[in-house]
């Protein structure tokens, strides 16, 4: 088996490439750049070209022939990208005005990769959405300028071939795949008017009637638009910075579906809370959403926005389909412990449950068999390195950066679709020379008052098991109505309350009850006969209840404020005070 899929690694040790499975040796096809100032790297879409800026020049090499094609004198480049057919290299440098306050020089350059000449320069002040977007055959290129979308044809950047002008176009996304090209545009709301997303087919932009589909919403400060691979539909995650109901620290998100045929819908998510991730399956007929307060739910939906399979609840905030779409990884990275669930999505069977602690990055290899997870700076500056896994849970290679060095980026060389055939799913872990990573079980938080008592099996949350949502024979395939969904949520809330009451009942016999158990008791409290003391007891119970809620939020992964942490630290003193008052001390 030859090493067909290298990884590029960028860090304080320089820029180099590592051969993928099975050798994991440094690639000799790419000569290491040992400079410590490498800010930008990129592969072309087919993986044949590789470009990087080392703080002196932007270099472009042909990876297969190990040949330097071009070197551009652009030392301050911090972003670069290749056009889909490798005809153009786009580079971006931070915009700066002249010392006398006059306008700065154009900082976005488009270079012809055949001749090395600069085709066009633009002023592009913001790094966000800096790069022009090309259709897959490069017949169209588009960029957002002063709330309009400007279109160029056949890489002729001296003539604007078309403009899409609405009130204020904040963002746009071109459809993938072959012609005709479609474009999704987002216009934020203003003066009481709602925000909206519209789909158009290039070049038919003549008024609202020409739109293929339209979806408006009031609750949106920003949106993320995701086309499926076949360009038949777009998923829109609409987010507000602040949840006015106060239910969420993360603002509020809603998920919308727009089809190029004109249909649109709100995707009904059966658990309240943030939407962490949404991913289209490469088959374009299903998508997975990860959502809800921790432990989060993950559900696969079809194009009718009906749930197909529910993965239950767990510590996860991301979903990654394999390049062929036959395997799905649900993972909990960032402030979660790095637990992964690898699923065979054709049979909805769990393959493996590896753990990649402290990971800041995850990516499928183009072969659909291997995975890379990494801990990169600046997100985490300690324990930098990467691991290459087989999806069955085996760690095949592990690299740790020396303690005095940092790793900033690691990513696979891409390949075009169809280069690697889809293989049958395996369930048996592949052999590895490295020991299998067995995570140590996490210790549950126990309040000071319970630390010297016997451990109980009560859980803060009861995890929901996975379930197939496809309609059974004789069942209805109609989507769940809003009323049915509301009743379902009420039923879930009652069920959760019953489970909590059950857990409380298992805390221990009545004679060893702590004031915490008394707090959760539903029996009316006995009065002491002194109204002032009763009032103090009531206030203390209120404070202790608030502390319990804060601890639940912390356990669910929420970042607490300093004053909230201080409140939790006062728990033992409050419990003692409550006990003294109730005993009449």
Coordinates of C-alpha atoms in Angstrom, one line a residue, residues 34-390:
X34 CA 12.3 25.8 8.6
X35 CA 11.3 29.4 8.9
X36 CA 9.4 30.3 12.1
X37 CA 7.2 32.8 10.4
X38 CA 5.0 30.7 8.1
X39 CA 1.5 32.4 8.4
X40 CA -0.5 31.0 5.5
X41 CA -0.7 27.7 3.7
X42 CA -3.2 26.1 1.2
X43 CA -3.6 23.1 -1.1
X44 CA -5.4 23.4 -4.4
X45 CA -8.8 21.6 -4.6
X46 CA -7.3 18.5 -6.4
X47 CA -4.2 18.5 -4.1
X48 CA -1.7 18.9 -6.9
X49 CA -0.5 22.4 -6.0
X50 CA 0.6 23.7 -2.6
X51 CA 1.2 27.3 -1.6
X52 CA 2.6 29.0 1.5
X53 CA 4.0 32.3 2.7
X54 CA 7.1 32.1 4.9
X55 CA 7.2 35.8 5.8
X56 CA 9.5 36.6 2.8
X57 CA 7.8 35.2 -0.3
X58 CA 4.6 33.3 -1.4
X59 CA 5.8 30.1 -3.0
X60 CA 3.8 27.7 -5.1
X61 CA 5.0 24.1 -5.8
X62 CA 3.7 21.2 -7.8
X63 CA 3.4 18.5 -5.1
X64 CA 3.5 15.5 -7.4
X65 CA 6.6 16.7 -9.4
X66 CA 8.3 18.4 -6.3
X67 CA 8.8 21.5 -8.5
X68 CA 8.7 25.2 -7.7
X69 CA 6.3 26.9 -10.0
X70 CA 6.2 30.5 -8.8
X71 CA 7.5 32.8 -6.1
X72 CA 5.7 36.0 -5.4
X73 CA 7.3 38.9 -3.5
X74 CA 4.4 39.3 -1.0
X75 CA 6.0 39.0 2.5
X76 CA 3.0 40.2 4.5
X77 CA 0.5 37.6 3.0
X78 CA -1.7 36.1 5.8
X79 CA -4.3 34.3 3.6
X80 CA -4.1 32.5 0.3
X81 CA -6.4 30.3 -1.8
X82 CA -6.4 28.5 -5.2
X83 CA -9.3 28.8 -7.7
X84 CA -11.1 25.4 -8.3
X85 CA -9.3 24.7 -11.7
X86 CA -5.9 26.0 -10.5
X87 CA -5.9 29.0 -12.9
X88 CA -5.7 31.7 -10.2
X89 CA -4.0 32.2 -6.8
X90 CA -5.7 34.7 -4.5
X91 CA -3.6 36.4 -1.8
X92 CA -4.6 38.8 1.0
X93 CA -2.5 41.1 3.2
X94 CA -3.8 43.2 6.1
X95 CA -5.1 46.5 4.8
X96 CA -3.2 49.6 5.9
X97 CA -3.7 53.3 5.2
X98 CA -0.8 55.5 4.2
X99 CA 1.0 57.6 6.9
X100 CA -0.7 60.8 5.7
X101 CA -4.2 59.2 6.2
X102 CA -4.8 58.6 2.4
X103 CA -6.2 55.3 1.2
X104 CA -3.9 52.4 1.3
X105 CA -2.7 50.3 -1.7
X106 CA -4.9 47.4 -2.9
X107 CA -4.2 44.4 -0.7
X108 CA -6.1 41.5 -2.4
X109 CA -4.2 40.2 -5.4
X110 CA -5.3 37.7 -8.1
X111 CA -2.4 36.0 -9.9
X112 CA -2.5 34.0 -13.1
X113 CA -0.8 30.6 -12.2
X114 CA 0.3 30.0 -15.8
X115 CA 2.2 33.2 -16.4
X116 CA 2.7 34.4 -12.8
X117 CA 1.3 37.8 -13.7
X118 CA -1.1 39.8 -11.4
X119 CA -4.5 39.7 -13.1
X120 CA -6.1 42.3 -10.8
X121 CA -5.8 44.0 -7.4
X122 CA -8.6 45.0 -5.1
X123 CA -9.0 46.9 -1.8
X124 CA -10.4 44.4 0.7
X125 CA -10.4 45.9 4.2
X126 CA -11.8 43.0 6.2
X127 CA -10.3 39.5 6.5
X128 CA -13.8 38.0 6.9
X129 CA -15.0 36.7 3.5
X130 CA -11.8 38.1 1.9
X131 CA -11.6 35.5 -0.9
X132 CA -13.6 35.7 -4.1
X133 CA -15.9 32.7 -4.7
X134 CA -15.6 30.7 -7.9
X135 CA -18.1 28.4 -9.6
X136 CA -16.6 24.9 -10.0
X137 CA -15.7 25.4 -13.7
X138 CA -14.4 29.0 -13.0
X139 CA -17.0 30.4 -15.5
X140 CA -18.1 32.7 -12.7
X141 CA -16.3 34.5 -9.9
X142 CA -18.1 36.7 -7.3
X143 CA -17.2 39.0 -4.4
X144 CA -19.2 41.2 -2.0
X145 CA -18.5 44.9 -2.5
X146 CA -20.4 47.7 -0.7
X147 CA -23.4 45.5 0.1
X148 CA -23.6 44.2 -3.5
X149 CA -22.4 41.0 -5.1
X150 CA -20.2 41.6 -8.2
X151 CA -19.9 38.8 -10.7
X152 CA -17.0 38.3 -13.2
X153 CA -17.0 35.8 -16.0
X154 CA -14.1 33.5 -17.3
X155 CA -11.6 35.2 -14.9
X156 CA -11.9 38.6 -16.6
X157 CA -11.7 40.8 -13.6
X158 CA -11.6 44.1 -15.5
X159 CA -15.3 43.9 -16.4
X160 CA -18.2 43.4 -13.9
X161 CA -20.5 41.1 -15.9
X162 CA -23.4 41.2 -13.4
X163 CA -24.4 42.7 -10.1
X164 CA -26.9 41.5 -7.5
X165 CA -28.1 44.5 -5.6
X166 CA -30.6 44.2 -2.7
X167 CA -31.0 46.5 0.3
X168 CA -27.8 45.4 1.9
X169 CA -26.3 42.0 1.0
X170 CA -24.3 40.9 4.1
X171 CA -23.2 37.5 2.9
X172 CA -23.6 35.1 -0.1
X173 CA -22.7 31.5 -1.0
X174 CA -22.3 30.1 -4.5
X175 CA -23.7 26.5 -5.1
X176 CA -21.2 23.7 -5.6
X177 CA -21.2 21.4 -8.6
X178 CA -21.9 21.9 -12.3
X179 CA -23.8 24.7 -14.1
X180 CA -26.2 26.4 -13.7
X181 CA -24.7 28.2 -10.7
X182 CA -27.1 29.2 -8.0
X183 CA -26.4 31.8 -5.3
X184 CA -27.8 32.1 -1.7
X185 CA -27.8 35.7 -0.3
X186 CA -28.5 37.0 3.2
X187 CA -29.9 40.4 3.9
X188 CA -30.1 41.4 7.6
X189 CA -33.3 43.0 8.8
X190 CA -33.6 46.8 9.6
X191 CA -36.2 49.2 10.8
X192 CA -38.7 46.5 11.7
X193 CA -38.2 44.6 8.4
X194 CA -37.2 41.0 8.8
X195 CA -33.9 39.4 7.7
X196 CA -34.1 37.1 4.7
X197 CA -32.3 34.5 2.7
X198 CA -33.0 34.2 -1.1
X199 CA -31.9 31.7 -3.7
X200 CA -31.2 32.9 -7.2
X201 CA -30.0 31.2 -10.4
X202 CA -27.2 33.1 -12.2
X203 CA -27.8 35.5 -13.9
X204 CA -31.5 35.9 -13.2
X205 CA -31.6 38.6 -10.5
X206 CA -34.4 40.8 -11.8
X207 CA -36.6 41.6 -8.7
X208 CA -38.2 39.4 -6.0
X209 CA -40.1 37.3 -8.6
X210 CA -36.9 35.9 -10.1
X211 CA -35.9 34.3 -6.7
X212 CA -36.0 30.5 -6.7
X213 CA -36.9 30.5 -2.9
X214 CA -37.2 33.0 -0.1
X215 CA -37.2 32.7 3.7
X216 CA -37.6 35.6 6.1
X217 CA -37.1 35.6 9.9
X218 CA -37.0 38.3 12.6
X219 CA -34.6 36.5 15.0
X220 CA -31.3 36.7 13.2
X221 CA -28.1 38.8 13.9
X222 CA -26.1 36.5 11.6
X223 CA -26.6 33.4 9.5
X224 CA -24.6 30.4 8.3
X225 CA -25.7 29.1 4.9
X226 CA -24.9 25.5 3.8
X227 CA -25.5 24.1 0.3
X228 CA -25.9 20.4 -0.2
X229 CA -23.5 18.7 -2.7
X230 CA -26.1 18.5 -5.4
X231 CA -27.1 22.2 -5.0
X232 CA -30.8 21.3 -4.5
X233 CA -31.2 22.8 -1.0
X234 CA -29.7 25.1 1.6
X235 CA -29.7 24.9 5.4
X236 CA -29.7 28.2 7.2
X237 CA -28.7 28.5 10.9
X238 CA -30.0 31.9 12.0
X239 CA -28.4 33.2 15.3
X240 CA -29.1 36.0 17.7
X241 CA -26.3 37.3 19.9
X242 CA -28.6 37.5 23.0
X243 CA -31.5 35.2 23.9
X244 CA -34.1 37.8 25.1
X245 CA -36.0 35.1 27.0
X246 CA -32.9 34.5 29.2
X247 CA -33.1 30.8 28.6
X248 CA -29.6 30.5 27.0
X249 CA -26.2 32.1 27.6
X250 CA -25.3 31.4 23.9
X251 CA -28.1 33.5 22.3
X252 CA -30.7 31.8 20.3
X253 CA -30.5 29.7 17.1
X254 CA -33.1 28.4 14.6
X255 CA -32.6 26.0 11.7
X256 CA -34.3 26.7 8.4
X257 CA -34.5 24.7 5.2
X258 CA -34.8 26.2 1.6
X259 CA -35.1 24.1 -1.5
X260 CA -34.1 25.4 -5.0
X261 CA -37.6 24.3 -6.0
X262 CA -39.1 27.0 -3.8
X263 CA -40.1 25.0 -0.7
X264 CA -39.0 26.3 2.8
X265 CA -39.5 25.1 6.4
X266 CA -38.4 25.6 9.9
X267 CA -36.6 22.4 11.1
X268 CA -38.4 21.4 14.4
X269 CA -35.8 20.4 16.9
X270 CA -37.3 18.3 19.8
X271 CA -35.0 19.7 22.5
X272 CA -34.5 23.4 23.6
X273 CA -31.0 24.9 23.6
X274 CA -28.2 26.0 21.2
X275 CA -27.5 24.5 17.8
X276 CA -23.9 23.4 17.9
X277 CA -23.4 22.0 14.5
X278 CA -25.3 21.1 11.3
X279 CA -23.8 18.9 8.5
X280 CA -25.1 17.7 5.1
X281 CA -24.6 14.0 4.2
X282 CA -22.6 13.8 0.9
X283 CA -25.6 12.0 -0.5
X284 CA -27.5 15.4 -0.3
X285 CA -30.7 13.8 0.9
X286 CA -30.1 13.8 4.7
X287 CA -28.5 16.1 7.2
X288 CA -27.5 15.8 10.9
X289 CA -28.1 18.5 13.6
X290 CA -26.4 18.5 17.0
X291 CA -28.5 20.7 19.4
X292 CA -30.0 21.2 22.8
X293 CA -28.7 22.0 26.3
X294 CA -26.1 19.4 27.4
X295 CA -26.2 16.5 27.2
X296 CA -27.0 17.4 23.5
X297 CA -29.2 15.5 21.1
X298 CA -28.1 14.5 17.6
X299 CA -30.7 13.7 14.9
X300 CA -30.6 12.9 11.2
X301 CA -33.4 14.5 9.1
X302 CA -34.6 13.9 5.6
X303 CA -35.5 16.5 2.9
X304 CA -39.0 16.8 4.4
X305 CA -37.3 17.8 7.6
X306 CA -38.7 14.7 9.3
X307 CA -36.4 12.9 11.8
X308 CA -35.0 9.7 10.4
X309 CA -32.7 8.6 13.3
X310 CA -32.2 10.0 16.8
X311 CA -28.8 9.3 18.4
X312 CA -30.1 10.1 21.8
X313 CA -28.2 12.4 24.1
X314 CA -24.5 12.7 25.0
X315 CA -21.5 15.0 25.4
X316 CA -21.2 16.2 21.8
X317 CA -21.1 19.4 19.9
X318 CA -19.9 18.5 16.4
X319 CA -20.9 16.1 13.5
X320 CA -18.6 15.0 10.7
X321 CA -19.7 12.8 7.7
X322 CA -17.0 10.7 6.0
X323 CA -16.2 11.8 2.3
X324 CA -18.4 8.9 1.0
X325 CA -21.1 9.6 3.6
X326 CA -21.3 6.0 4.9
X327 CA -19.8 6.9 8.4
X328 CA -20.7 9.7 10.8
X329 CA -18.6 10.9 13.7
X330 CA -20.4 12.7 16.6
X331 CA -17.8 14.4 18.8
X332 CA -17.5 16.6 21.9
X333 CA -14.5 19.0 21.5
X334 CA -13.6 22.4 22.9
X335 CA -14.9 22.5 26.5
X336 CA -15.9 18.8 26.3
X337 CA -13.6 15.8 26.9
X338 CA -13.1 14.7 23.3
X339 CA -15.4 11.7 23.3
X340 CA -16.3 10.5 19.8
X341 CA -19.0 8.1 18.6
X342 CA -18.4 6.5 15.1
X343 CA -21.6 5.4 13.4
X344 CA -22.3 3.2 10.4
X345 CA -25.1 5.4 9.0
X346 CA -26.5 2.9 6.5
X347 CA -27.3 0.4 9.3
X348 CA -27.3 3.0 12.2
X349 CA -24.9 0.8 14.2
X350 CA -22.2 2.1 16.6
X351 CA -18.7 1.2 15.3
X352 CA -16.4 2.6 18.0
X353 CA -16.2 5.2 20.8
X354 CA -12.6 6.6 20.9
X355 CA -11.6 9.6 23.0
X356 CA -9.3 12.4 21.7
X357 CA -8.8 14.5 24.8
X358 CA -8.0 18.3 24.3
X359 CA -8.5 18.2 20.6
X360 CA -9.0 21.5 18.8
X361 CA -9.2 20.0 15.3
X362 CA -10.8 17.0 13.5
X363 CA -10.7 16.0 9.8
X364 CA -11.5 13.0 7.7
X365 CA -8.8 11.7 5.3
X366 CA -10.0 11.7 1.7
X367 CA -9.8 7.9 1.7
X368 CA -12.8 7.7 4.1
X369 CA -10.8 5.3 6.3
X370 CA -8.6 7.5 8.5
X371 CA -9.0 10.5 10.8
X372 CA -6.7 13.2 12.2
X373 CA -7.3 14.9 15.5
X374 CA -5.0 17.6 16.7
X375 CA -4.2 20.0 19.6
X376 CA -3.1 23.3 18.1
X377 CA -2.0 26.7 19.4
X378 CA -3.1 29.3 20.0
X379 CA -6.3 27.6 21.2
X380 CA -4.2 25.4 23.4
X381 CA -0.5 26.1 23.9
X382 CA 0.4 22.9 25.9
X383 CA 0.3 19.3 24.7
X384 CA 0.5 20.3 21.0
X385 CA 0.5 17.4 18.5
X386 CA -1.7 15.2 16.4
X387 CA -3.0 11.6 16.2
X388 CA -4.0 9.6 13.1
X389 CA -6.7 7.1 13.8
X390 CA -8.6 4.4 11.9

